[in-house]
């Protein structure tokens, strides 16, 4: 089979001055994409700014024979998001791929969480994905093609001590991804998410020695697949770490039904409610509503089968 390529495609990669974003930008460029390398150049906590990381990666791509431009706008404002997309339009005339990778950390236990720790994390991770994707979405929708890859985290999907701000933002990106998948379906726009585990400047202290087995480059093949024309899924989330790829999904148990449900009924049938045997994976709200309406119409009380 032919190799996957991106000739003629234009990609925006945020937070591409190092770590995961750099690897994504380099691989897309190697395979023919023209790339906007976005990075504010701030610290891990989101403070300060430095144009050189984005400039270095863009220069690296150009030196290898690819095409790239550097951009230093912040993803965290509507104006910054528009400017990032405009950079793609000015340099390359369009945008086909958006990889929302920019992120910061401001960890603190929940009882000590303050607005200055909460709001910037939500702003960069969650609002940043909105602000960059929306102006690109308009272009994609008009042309009838697009790929969006959002960077979620197991901190959001599963929860991680001391990261209520980060986890909330990352799980928010899952909902964002699933809505984009639904809205983009008839325009050939696919949106998916990854939950990567990799050694970067954000995680190297947390991972310790095991981090050496978690090269960011091993995450990039999944991102590039999800960003490709051949990708045939949308609205999904993938765990990616050190060459291991697996799918996260949202399951719904069969449950228990009683028309005149009481608190005591919930208590007495709690194990049946939580029983995962026979679960379904709803593609969207309509799948859950179909199940609900079917059960209510049939009126058969007890454990749902």
Coordinates of C-alpha atoms in Angstrom, one line a residue:
X1 CA 0.0 0.0 0.0
X2 CA 1.1 3.6 -0.7
X3 CA 2.6 5.6 2.1
X4 CA 0.3 8.2 3.8
X5 CA 1.1 11.7 2.5
X6 CA -0.2 15.3 2.8
X7 CA 0.8 16.8 -0.5
X8 CA -1.2 20.0 -1.0
X9 CA -2.4 20.0 2.6
X10 CA -1.8 22.8 5.1
X11 CA -1.5 22.0 8.8
X12 CA -1.5 24.2 11.9
X13 CA 0.2 22.7 15.0
X14 CA -0.1 24.7 18.2
X15 CA 2.6 24.4 20.9
X16 CA 4.9 23.1 18.2
X17 CA 8.2 24.7 19.5
X18 CA 9.1 21.5 21.3
X19 CA 8.0 18.1 22.6
X20 CA 4.9 16.5 21.0
X21 CA 4.1 19.5 18.8
X22 CA 7.5 19.6 17.3
X23 CA 7.4 15.9 16.4
X24 CA 3.9 16.3 14.9
X25 CA 5.0 19.3 12.8
X26 CA 8.2 17.6 11.6
X27 CA 6.5 14.4 10.5
X28 CA 3.6 16.2 8.7
X29 CA 6.2 18.2 6.9
X30 CA 8.3 15.2 6.0
X31 CA 5.2 13.7 4.4
X32 CA 4.4 16.8 2.3
X33 CA 2.3 19.1 4.4
X34 CA 3.0 22.8 4.6
X35 CA 3.0 23.7 8.3
X36 CA 2.3 26.7 10.6
X37 CA 4.5 26.1 13.6
X38 CA 2.7 28.0 16.4
X39 CA 4.3 28.5 19.8
X40 CA 4.2 31.4 22.2
X41 CA 7.4 30.3 23.7
X42 CA 6.3 30.6 27.3
X43 CA 7.2 28.6 30.4
X44 CA 5.6 25.3 31.4
X45 CA 3.2 27.4 33.6
X46 CA 2.4 29.7 30.7
X47 CA 4.5 32.7 31.7
X48 CA 6.6 34.8 29.4
X49 CA 7.2 34.4 25.7
X50 CA 10.0 33.6 23.3
X51 CA 9.8 33.5 19.5
X52 CA 12.8 31.3 19.1
X53 CA 11.3 27.8 19.7
X54 CA 8.8 28.2 16.8
X55 CA 11.4 29.8 14.6
X56 CA 13.8 26.9 15.2
X57 CA 11.3 24.3 14.3
X58 CA 10.1 26.2 11.2
X59 CA 13.8 26.6 10.1
X60 CA 14.4 22.9 10.7
X61 CA 11.5 22.0 8.4
X62 CA 12.6 24.4 5.7
X63 CA 16.2 23.2 5.9
X64 CA 15.0 19.7 5.3
X65 CA 13.2 20.9 2.1
X66 CA 9.8 21.3 3.6
X67 CA 7.6 24.4 3.9
X68 CA 6.8 26.0 7.2
X69 CA 6.2 29.4 8.8
X70 CA 6.6 30.3 12.5
X71 CA 3.8 32.0 14.4
X72 CA 3.9 33.3 18.0
X73 CA 0.3 34.3 18.7
X74 CA -1.3 33.0 21.9
X75 CA -4.1 30.4 21.5
X76 CA -5.7 31.8 24.6
X77 CA -7.6 34.7 23.0
X78 CA -10.0 34.9 20.1
X79 CA -7.7 37.4 18.4
X80 CA -4.8 35.0 18.8
X81 CA -6.7 32.1 17.3
X82 CA -7.7 34.2 14.3
X83 CA -4.2 35.4 13.8
X84 CA -2.9 31.8 13.8
X85 CA -5.3 30.7 11.1
X86 CA -4.7 33.9 9.2
X87 CA -1.0 33.1 9.2
X88 CA -1.9 29.8 7.4
X89 CA -4.1 31.6 4.9
X90 CA -1.5 34.3 4.2
X91 CA 1.4 31.8 3.7
X92 CA -0.4 28.9 2.1
X93 CA -3.9 30.0 1.1
X94 CA -5.9 27.5 3.1
X95 CA -6.0 25.2 6.1
X96 CA -6.8 21.5 6.1
X97 CA -5.5 20.2 9.5
X98 CA -5.6 21.7 13.0
X99 CA -3.7 19.9 15.8
X100 CA -4.5 21.5 19.1
X101 CA -1.4 20.7 21.2
X102 CA -0.6 23.8 23.1
X103 CA -0.7 23.5 26.9
X104 CA 0.4 24.6 30.3
X105 CA 0.4 23.2 33.8
X106 CA -0.4 24.9 37.1
X107 CA -1.0 21.9 39.4
X108 CA -2.4 22.3 42.9
X109 CA -4.7 20.3 45.2
X110 CA -8.3 21.3 44.7
X111 CA -8.7 22.9 48.2
X112 CA -5.8 25.2 47.4
X113 CA -6.8 25.9 43.8
X114 CA -7.1 29.7 43.0
X115 CA -8.4 31.6 40.0
X116 CA -4.9 32.4 38.8
X117 CA -4.1 28.7 38.7
X118 CA -7.5 27.6 37.2
X119 CA -8.3 30.2 34.6
X120 CA -5.1 30.2 32.5
X121 CA -5.1 26.4 32.2
X122 CA -8.8 26.4 31.0
X123 CA -7.9 29.3 28.7
X124 CA -5.0 27.6 27.0
X125 CA -6.2 24.0 26.7
X126 CA -10.0 24.3 26.3
X127 CA -10.7 27.9 25.1
X128 CA -7.5 27.8 23.0
X129 CA -8.8 24.8 21.0
X130 CA -12.1 26.7 20.4
X131 CA -10.3 29.9 19.4
X132 CA -8.0 28.2 16.9
X133 CA -10.4 25.7 15.5
X134 CA -13.3 28.0 14.9
X135 CA -11.8 30.2 12.2
X136 CA -10.2 27.2 10.6
X137 CA -13.6 25.4 10.7
X138 CA -15.1 28.1 8.6
X139 CA -12.5 27.4 5.9
X140 CA -12.8 23.6 6.2
X141 CA -16.6 23.7 6.0
X142 CA -16.6 25.8 2.9
X143 CA -14.1 23.5 1.1
X144 CA -15.8 20.3 2.3
X145 CA -12.7 18.9 4.0
X146 CA -10.9 19.1 7.3
X147 CA -9.1 17.2 10.1
X148 CA -9.0 18.2 13.7
X149 CA -6.9 16.4 16.4
X150 CA -7.3 17.6 20.0
X151 CA -4.9 16.7 22.8
X152 CA -6.8 15.4 25.8
X153 CA -5.3 13.5 28.7
X154 CA -5.9 10.6 31.1
X155 CA -5.9 13.3 33.8
X156 CA -9.3 14.3 32.4
X157 CA -10.6 10.9 31.4
X158 CA -9.5 9.1 34.6
X159 CA -8.7 11.9 37.0
X160 CA -5.3 12.7 38.5
X161 CA -4.4 14.1 41.9
X162 CA -3.7 17.8 42.0
X163 CA -4.9 18.5 38.5
X164 CA -8.6 19.5 38.8
X165 CA -7.9 22.5 36.5
X166 CA -6.0 20.5 33.9
X167 CA -8.3 17.5 34.1
X168 CA -11.5 19.6 33.7
X169 CA -10.0 21.3 30.6
X170 CA -8.9 18.0 29.1
X171 CA -12.2 16.2 29.6
X172 CA -13.9 19.3 28.1
X173 CA -11.9 18.7 25.0
X174 CA -13.5 15.2 24.7
X175 CA -16.9 16.8 24.6
X176 CA -15.6 19.4 22.2
X177 CA -14.3 16.7 19.9
X178 CA -17.5 14.7 19.9
X179 CA -19.6 17.8 19.0
X180 CA -17.2 18.7 16.2
X181 CA -17.4 15.1 14.9
X182 CA -21.2 15.4 14.7
X183 CA -21.3 18.9 13.2
X184 CA -18.5 18.1 10.7
X185 CA -19.9 14.8 9.4
X186 CA -21.6 16.1 6.3
X187 CA -18.7 18.4 5.4
X188 CA -16.1 15.6 5.5
X189 CA -14.5 17.1 8.6
X190 CA -13.3 14.6 11.1
X191 CA -12.4 15.4 14.7
X192 CA -10.6 13.0 17.1
X193 CA -8.6 13.2 20.2
X194 CA -5.5 11.6 21.7
X195 CA -4.6 11.1 25.4
X196 CA -0.9 10.9 25.2
X197 CA 1.7 9.9 27.8
X198 CA 5.1 11.1 26.7
X199 CA 8.3 12.6 28.2
X200 CA 8.2 16.3 27.6
X201 CA 9.2 19.3 29.7
X202 CA 5.7 19.2 31.2
X203 CA 5.9 15.6 32.3
X204 CA 9.6 14.7 32.8
X205 CA 9.6 15.4 36.6
X206 CA 6.4 13.3 37.0
X207 CA 7.4 10.3 34.9
X208 CA 10.9 9.9 36.3
X209 CA 13.0 7.0 34.9
X210 CA 10.1 5.4 33.0
X211 CA 10.0 8.6 30.9
X212 CA 12.9 7.3 28.9
X213 CA 10.5 4.7 27.4
X214 CA 8.0 7.4 26.4
X215 CA 9.5 9.2 23.4
X216 CA 7.2 11.9 22.1
X217 CA 8.0 10.7 18.6
X218 CA 6.0 7.5 19.3
X219 CA 2.8 9.5 19.7
X220 CA 3.1 11.3 16.4
X221 CA 2.1 8.4 14.1
X222 CA -1.3 8.3 15.7
X223 CA -1.8 12.0 15.3
X224 CA -0.7 11.9 11.7
X225 CA -3.1 9.0 11.0
X226 CA -6.0 10.9 12.5
X227 CA -5.0 14.0 10.4
X228 CA -4.9 12.0 7.2
X229 CA -7.4 11.8 4.4
X230 CA -7.5 8.1 4.9
X231 CA -8.7 8.3 8.5
X232 CA -12.2 6.8 8.6
X233 CA -13.3 7.6 12.2
X234 CA -14.5 10.7 14.0
X235 CA -15.3 11.6 17.6
X236 CA -13.0 9.0 19.1
X237 CA -10.3 9.2 21.7
X238 CA -7.0 7.2 21.7
X239 CA -4.5 6.5 24.5
X240 CA -1.0 6.7 23.0
X241 CA 2.2 6.0 24.8
X242 CA 5.6 4.6 23.8
X243 CA 4.3 2.8 20.8
X244 CA 1.1 1.5 22.5
X245 CA -2.1 2.6 20.9
X246 CA -5.6 1.9 22.5
X247 CA -9.0 3.3 22.3
X248 CA -10.9 5.0 25.2
X249 CA -14.6 4.9 24.8
X250 CA -17.8 6.0 26.7
X251 CA -19.9 3.0 27.6
X252 CA -23.5 2.9 28.9
X253 CA -24.7 0.0 31.0
X254 CA -28.0 -1.7 30.4
X255 CA -29.3 -0.4 33.7
X256 CA -32.4 -0.9 35.7
X257 CA -35.9 0.5 35.0
X258 CA -38.9 1.1 37.3
X259 CA -41.7 3.5 36.3
X260 CA -42.3 4.8 39.9
X261 CA -38.6 4.8 40.9
X262 CA -37.8 5.5 44.6
X263 CA -34.6 6.2 46.4
X264 CA -34.9 2.7 48.0
X265 CA -35.2 1.2 44.5
X266 CA -31.9 2.8 43.5
X267 CA -30.3 1.5 46.7
X268 CA -31.6 -2.0 46.3
X269 CA -30.7 -2.3 42.6
X270 CA -27.4 -0.4 42.7
X271 CA -25.3 -3.4 41.6
X272 CA -27.6 -4.0 38.6
X273 CA -27.4 -0.3 37.6
X274 CA -23.6 -0.5 37.7
X275 CA -23.3 -3.9 36.0
X276 CA -21.2 -3.4 32.8
X277 CA -22.3 -6.7 31.2
X278 CA -24.1 -5.9 27.9
X279 CA -23.0 -2.3 27.8
X280 CA -23.3 -0.2 24.6
X281 CA -21.1 2.5 23.1
X282 CA -23.4 5.3 22.1
X283 CA -22.3 7.2 19.0
X284 CA -24.2 10.3 20.2
X285 CA -27.1 11.5 22.3
X286 CA -29.6 10.0 19.9
X287 CA -28.4 6.5 20.7
X288 CA -29.0 7.0 24.4
X289 CA -32.4 8.6 23.8
X290 CA -33.4 5.7 21.5
X291 CA -32.5 3.3 24.3
X292 CA -34.5 5.3 26.9
X293 CA -37.6 5.7 24.7
X294 CA -37.6 2.0 23.8
X295 CA -37.4 1.0 27.5
X296 CA -40.1 3.5 28.6
X297 CA -42.4 2.5 25.7
X298 CA -42.0 -1.2 26.4
X299 CA -42.6 -0.6 30.1
X300 CA -40.9 -3.8 31.2
X301 CA -39.6 -3.1 34.7
X302 CA -36.4 -4.6 36.3
X303 CA -32.9 -5.1 35.0
X304 CA -32.6 -4.1 31.4
X305 CA -31.4 -6.7 29.0

